[in-house]
Amino acid sequence: MTTSIRRPWLLTALVLASAAVTCLALGTGAVGLRALGGALDALCLYELSVAMAALAISKTRVEIPARAFAGDSVRIAVEVSTRAPRLGRWERRAEIALEWEGHRAASDSLKTVACCREPGGCRVELEAPSLRRGRYALNAVRVRVSDAFGLFSVDRRLPAEGAMVVYPKLVPVGDWVREIERRMRTHEATEREAEVAPTGGVVPYRPGERLSLIHWPTSLRTGDLYAREMASDIVRPWRIVPWIRPGDPPHLAERALSVVLSLVAHGQRGGLPVECIIPAGHGQPAAWRRCRTFDEAGSALAEIDVCVGTAPPSAEVPGGWSATIWVTAGAPESVGLARGRRALVVSAADRREPGDGRVARARGPEPSDARA
């Protein structure tokens, strides 16, 4: 907790001037001096009450939503407690500012939308419009109490705790998903033989399957019928990878991250196996972070620095037969690590609406045996 006073000499000069004029008024008995002394005394008491109201602030408590989406507006409630609630309506002359760790605010501006007095203090609701993507941790709350004339003010900086994660903005991706599914179905006809190849594992035999699939050694050993596991029986999730290079336009990079999170949300709402693959560290070719839920993907995407990018220097996304969807902020040809016909590229560089985006098949030297 720190306190700083703007123009502290003004209060001292006002007290001395009030005392001097009061002494002269009592000594001479002039009506004008008495009136001037009374006015200075009233002004001095007013300024002292402002200072005492600011110094009486003891602590603050902040209520911040745990998560939000970029571009949205959220309300942040600040409760200010004071040791002397009867010092006047000081909240009408108070300004509240939030200090975040890293000196980066979630929004460009804060505006007060509601204020009410409570026993022992007051509660102020602030609105933060047009949030920016990122992870934000609150460090302190700065309360400035000033007089009505703008001559004197006291700043109180009080510690506060709170955290908020701003996910990328969700955009419509229905047309992109339909185009991706169409391309996947096109590949199935040419990869049918590879998809029905045995994987080497065994699964419980399902009535109606071919008897030639029964794995007799396992069945005789366990007493239950088991069949050879086929590649077509394995449900492989879509692997969505953001591909952002240093130097990509920031607005296109942010849009690419929005497309990644929107694809994850669309797949999970429809019950499709979808996961997001994000490089865990810049310069580590084999470090990948696998996000299987929407909140995991949103939190990971919120921490990405578009200036550094996410394009891994080498290595291929692990996953075997799974389909890989690369979301890039540049042209589809900018993704150089995609391999196989199961790798598709979604480009955010198209200036049209997200639903009209371009989907291109990534180029690679060898086909993949993936199944989406």
GROMACS .gro file of N, CA, C and O in nm, residues 38-101:
model
  256
   38GLY      N    1  -1.367   3.319   0.757
   38GLY     CA    2  -1.464   3.209   0.760
   38GLY      C    3  -1.461   3.126   0.633
   38GLY      O    4  -1.471   3.003   0.638
   39ALA      N    5  -1.448   3.193   0.516
   39ALA     CA    6  -1.441   3.120   0.389
   39ALA      C    7  -1.316   3.033   0.381
   39ALA      O    8  -1.321   2.917   0.337
   40LEU      N    9  -1.203   3.091   0.427
   40LEU     CA   10  -1.079   3.012   0.425
   40LEU      C   11  -1.086   2.895   0.522
   40LEU      O   12  -1.036   2.787   0.495
   41ASP      N   13  -1.150   2.916   0.637
   41ASP     CA   14  -1.164   2.805   0.732
   41ASP      C   15  -1.251   2.693   0.673
   41ASP      O   16  -1.219   2.574   0.687
   42ALA      N   17  -1.360   2.733   0.607
   42ALA     CA   18  -1.447   2.632   0.546
   42ALA      C   19  -1.374   2.556   0.435
   42ALA      O   20  -1.383   2.433   0.424
   43LEU      N   21  -1.297   2.631   0.353
   43LEU     CA   22  -1.220   2.565   0.246
   43LEU      C   23  -1.113   2.474   0.303
   43LEU      O   24  -1.090   2.364   0.252
   44CYS      N   25  -1.050   2.518   0.410
   44CYS     CA   26  -0.946   2.436   0.473
   44CYS      C   27  -1.005   2.307   0.529
   44CYS      O   28  -0.949   2.199   0.512
   45LEU      N   29  -1.121   2.318   0.596
   45LEU     CA   30  -1.185   2.198   0.649
   45LEU      C   31  -1.229   2.104   0.537
   45LEU      O   32  -1.220   1.981   0.550
   46TYR      N   33  -1.275   2.163   0.427
   46TYR     CA   34  -1.316   2.080   0.313
   46TYR      C   35  -1.197   2.002   0.256
   46TYR      O   36  -1.206   1.882   0.230
   47GLU      N   37  -1.085   2.070   0.235
   47GLU     CA   38  -0.967   2.003   0.180
   47GLU      C   39  -0.914   1.897   0.276
   47GLU      O   40  -0.870   1.789   0.235
   48LEU      N   41  -0.919   1.926   0.405
   48LEU     CA   42  -0.875   1.827   0.504
   48LEU      C   43  -0.966   1.705   0.504
   48LEU      O   44  -0.919   1.592   0.520
   49SER      N   45  -1.097   1.727   0.484
   49SER     CA   46  -1.188   1.613   0.479
   49SER      C   47  -1.161   1.525   0.357
   49SER      O   48  -1.171   1.402   0.363
   50VAL      N   49  -1.124   1.588   0.244
   50VAL     CA   50  -1.088   1.510   0.125
   50VAL      C   51  -0.964   1.425   0.152
   50VAL      O   52  -0.958   1.306   0.118
   51ALA      N   53  -0.864   1.485   0.214
   51ALA     CA   54  -0.742   1.410   0.245
   51ALA      C   55  -0.769   1.297   0.344
   51ALA      O   56  -0.719   1.185   0.329
   52MET      N   57  -0.849   1.324   0.446
   52MET     CA   58  -0.880   1.221   0.545
   52MET      C   59  -0.964   1.109   0.484
   52MET      O   60  -0.947   0.992   0.519
   53ALA      N   61  -1.055   1.143   0.393
   53ALA     CA   62  -1.134   1.040   0.326
   53ALA      C   63  -1.045   0.947   0.244
   53ALA      O   64  -1.066   0.825   0.240
   54ALA      N   65  -0.944   1.004   0.177
   54ALA     CA   66  -0.853   0.920   0.099
   54ALA      C   67  -0.765   0.834   0.189
   54ALA      O   68  -0.743   0.716   0.162
   55LEU      N   69  -0.713   0.892   0.298
   55LEU     CA   70  -0.626   0.817   0.387
   55LEU      C   71  -0.703   0.711   0.466
   55LEU      O   72  -0.642   0.617   0.519
   56ALA      N   73  -0.835   0.726   0.475
   56ALA     CA   74  -0.915   0.628   0.550
   56ALA      C   75  -0.942   0.502   0.470
   56ALA      O   76  -0.990   0.403   0.526
   57ILE      N   77  -0.912   0.502   0.339
   57ILE     CA   78  -0.932   0.381   0.258
   57ILE      C   79  -0.836   0.273   0.308
   57ILE      O   80  -0.714   0.293   0.313
   58SER      N   81  -0.891   0.157   0.341
   58SER     CA   82  -0.810   0.052   0.401
   58SER      C   83  -0.775  -0.061   0.304
   58SER      O   84  -0.662  -0.108   0.301
   59LYS      N   85  -0.870  -0.104   0.221
   59LYS     CA   86  -0.843  -0.216   0.131
   59LYS      C   87  -0.946  -0.217   0.019
   59LYS      O   88  -1.048  -0.146   0.024
   60THR      N   89  -0.918  -0.297  -0.082
   60THR     CA   90  -1.009  -0.315  -0.195
   60THR      C   91  -1.022  -0.463  -0.225
   60THR      O   92  -0.931  -0.543  -0.197
   61ARG      N   93  -1.133  -0.499  -0.285
   61ARG     CA   94  -1.157  -0.635  -0.333
   61ARG      C   95  -1.217  -0.627  -0.472
   61ARG      O   96  -1.308  -0.548  -0.496
   62VAL      N   97  -1.164  -0.707  -0.563
   62VAL     CA   98  -1.203  -0.700  -0.704
   62VAL      C   99  -1.264  -0.832  -0.747
   62VAL      O  100  -1.210  -0.940  -0.716
   63GLU      N  101  -1.375  -0.824  -0.817
   63GLU     CA  102  -1.440  -0.942  -0.874
   63GLU      C  103  -1.424  -0.936  -1.026
   63GLU      O  104  -1.477  -0.847  -1.092
   64ILE      N  105  -1.346  -1.032  -1.079
   64ILE     CA  106  -1.316  -1.036  -1.222
   64ILE      C  107  -1.366  -1.168  -1.278
   64ILE      O  108  -1.345  -1.274  -1.216
   65PRO      N  109  -1.431  -1.169  -1.395
   65PRO     CA  110  -1.470  -1.296  -1.455
   65PRO      C  111  -1.348  -1.380  -1.490
   65PRO      O  112  -1.244  -1.327  -1.532
   66ALA      N  113  -1.360  -1.510  -1.471
   66ALA     CA  114  -1.245  -1.598  -1.493
   66ALA      C  115  -1.206  -1.605  -1.640
   66ALA      O  116  -1.088  -1.617  -1.672
   67ARG      N  117  -1.301  -1.596  -1.730
   67ARG     CA  118  -1.269  -1.602  -1.873
   67ARG      C  119  -1.363  -1.513  -1.951
   67ARG      O  120  -1.474  -1.481  -1.906
   68ALA      N  121  -1.316  -1.473  -2.068
   68ALA     CA  122  -1.395  -1.391  -2.159
   68ALA      C  123  -1.340  -1.414  -2.299
   68ALA      O  124  -1.245  -1.492  -2.318
   69PHE      N  125  -1.398  -1.346  -2.396
   69PHE     CA  126  -1.356  -1.360  -2.534
   69PHE      C  127  -1.314  -1.223  -2.588
   69PHE      O  128  -1.368  -1.120  -2.549
   70ALA      N  129  -1.217  -1.226  -2.677
   70ALA     CA  130  -1.165  -1.102  -2.734
   70ALA      C  131  -1.277  -1.027  -2.806
   70ALA      O  132  -1.359  -1.087  -2.876
   71GLY      N  133  -1.278  -0.896  -2.788
   71GLY     CA  134  -1.380  -0.812  -2.848
   71GLY      C  135  -1.503  -0.793  -2.764
   71GLY      O  136  -1.583  -0.703  -2.792
   72ASP      N  137  -1.522  -0.876  -2.662
   72ASP     CA  138  -1.640  -0.862  -2.575
   72ASP      C  139  -1.615  -0.755  -2.469
   72ASP      O  140  -1.504  -0.704  -2.454
   73SER      N  141  -1.720  -0.724  -2.395
   73SER     CA  142  -1.712  -0.632  -2.283
   73SER      C  143  -1.749  -0.706  -2.155
   73SER      O  144  -1.840  -0.789  -2.155
   74VAL      N  145  -1.677  -0.679  -2.049
   74VAL     CA  146  -1.704  -0.743  -1.920
   74VAL      C  147  -1.717  -0.636  -1.813
   74VAL      O  148  -1.669  -0.524  -1.828
   75ARG      N  149  -1.785  -0.674  -1.706
   75ARG     CA  150  -1.799  -0.585  -1.591
   75ARG      C  151  -1.709  -0.634  -1.479
   75ARG      O  152  -1.706  -0.753  -1.448
   76ILE      N  153  -1.637  -0.540  -1.419
   76ILE     CA  154  -1.546  -0.569  -1.309
   76ILE      C  155  -1.596  -0.491  -1.187
   76ILE      O  156  -1.611  -0.369  -1.193
   77ALA      N  157  -1.622  -0.562  -1.080
   77ALA     CA  158  -1.672  -0.499  -0.957
   77ALA      C  159  -1.556  -0.474  -0.862
   77ALA      O  160  -1.474  -0.562  -0.837
   78VAL      N  161  -1.548  -0.352  -0.810
   78VAL     CA  162  -1.444  -0.311  -0.716
   78VAL      C  163  -1.512  -0.267  -0.587
   78VAL      O  164  -1.594  -0.173  -0.589
   79GLU      N  165  -1.480  -0.331  -0.478
   79GLU     CA  166  -1.532  -0.294  -0.347
   79GLU      C  167  -1.422  -0.223  -0.268
   79GLU      O  168  -1.315  -0.280  -0.246
   80VAL      N  169  -1.448  -0.100  -0.229
   80VAL     CA  170  -1.352  -0.019  -0.156
   80VAL      C  171  -1.398  -0.009  -0.011
   80VAL      O  172  -1.511   0.034   0.015
   81SER      N  173  -1.313  -0.051   0.080
   81SER     CA  174  -1.346  -0.045   0.223
   81SER      C  175  -1.272   0.073   0.286
   81SER      O  176  -1.157   0.102   0.252
   82THR      N  177  -1.339   0.141   0.379
   82THR     CA  178  -1.280   0.256   0.446
   82THR      C  179  -1.303   0.248   0.595
   82THR      O  180  -1.404   0.191   0.640
   83ARG      N  181  -1.211   0.302   0.670
   83ARG     CA  182  -1.222   0.300   0.816
   83ARG      C  183  -1.311   0.411   0.870
   83ARG      O  184  -1.347   0.410   0.987
   84ALA      N  185  -1.344   0.507   0.786
   84ALA     CA  186  -1.428   0.620   0.830
   84ALA      C  187  -1.534   0.645   0.724
   84ALA      O  188  -1.518   0.733   0.638
   85PRO      N  189  -1.643   0.568   0.724
   85PRO     CA  190  -1.744   0.582   0.619
   85PRO      C  191  -1.823   0.711   0.625
   85PRO      O  192  -1.897   0.741   0.532
   86ARG      N  193  -1.811   0.790   0.730
   86ARG     CA  194  -1.892   0.910   0.745
   86ARG      C  195  -1.819   1.038   0.703
   86ARG      O  196  -1.856   1.146   0.745
   87LEU      N  197  -1.714   1.024   0.624
   87LEU     CA  198  -1.639   1.142   0.584
   87LEU      C  199  -1.695   1.210   0.460
   87LEU      O  200  -1.632   1.300   0.406
   88GLY      N  201  -1.808   1.164   0.413
   88GLY     CA  202  -1.868   1.233   0.300
   88GLY      C  203  -1.877   1.144   0.178
   88GLY      O  204  -1.830   1.031   0.175
   89ARG      N  205  -1.941   1.199   0.074
   89ARG     CA  206  -1.960   1.125  -0.050
   89ARG      C  207  -1.834   1.132  -0.134
   89ARG      O  208  -1.832   1.187  -0.244
   90TRP      N  209  -1.727   1.075  -0.082
   90TRP     CA  210  -1.598   1.087  -0.151
   90TRP      C  211  -1.596   1.007  -0.281
   90TRP      O  212  -1.519   1.037  -0.372
   91GLU      N  213  -1.682   0.902  -0.293
   91GLU     CA  214  -1.676   0.820  -0.414
   91GLU      C  215  -1.717   0.899  -0.538
   91GLU      O  216  -1.685   0.861  -0.649
   92ARG      N  217  -1.789   1.012  -0.518
   92ARG     CA  218  -1.824   1.094  -0.633
   92ARG      C  219  -1.703   1.166  -0.690
   92ARG      O  220  -1.704   1.210  -0.805
   93ARG      N  221  -1.599   1.183  -0.613
   93ARG     CA  222  -1.479   1.252  -0.658
   93ARG      C  223  -1.361   1.157  -0.672
   93ARG      O  224  -1.248   1.202  -0.675
   94ALA      N  225  -1.389   1.027  -0.678
   94ALA     CA  226  -1.281   0.927  -0.682
   94ALA      C  227  -1.268   0.869  -0.823
   94ALA      O  228  -1.367   0.854  -0.895
   95GLU      N  229  -1.146   0.840  -0.859
   95GLU     CA  230  -1.116   0.772  -0.985
   95GLU      C  231  -1.047   0.640  -0.953
   95GLU      O  232  -0.953   0.637  -0.872
   96ILE      N  233  -1.091   0.534  -1.016
   96ILE     CA  234  -1.038   0.400  -0.991
   96ILE      C  235  -0.970   0.350  -1.117
   96ILE      O  236  -1.026   0.357  -1.227
   97ALA      N  237  -0.848   0.300  -1.102
   97ALA     CA  238  -0.772   0.243  -1.213
   97ALA      C  239  -0.716   0.108  -1.169
   97ALA      O  240  -0.679   0.090  -1.052
   98LEU      N  241  -0.710   0.012  -1.262
   98LEU     CA  242  -0.658  -0.121  -1.234
   98LEU      C  243  -0.518  -0.134  -1.291
   98LEU      O  244  -0.492  -0.094  -1.406
   99GLU      N  245  -0.428  -0.188  -1.213
   99GLU     CA  246  -0.291  -0.212  -1.257
   99GLU      C  247  -0.270  -0.363  -1.274
   99GLU      O  248  -0.290  -0.439  -1.180
  100TRP      N  249  -0.230  -0.402  -1.395
  100TRP     CA  250  -0.211  -0.543  -1.428
  100TRP      C  251  -0.063  -0.575  -1.430
  100TRP      O  252   0.021  -0.487  -1.458
  101GLU      N  253  -0.030  -0.698  -1.404
  101GLU     CA  254   0.110  -0.740  -1.412
  101GLU      C  255   0.157  -0.734  -1.557
  101GLU      O  256   0.085  -0.773  -1.648
   0.00000   0.00000   0.00000
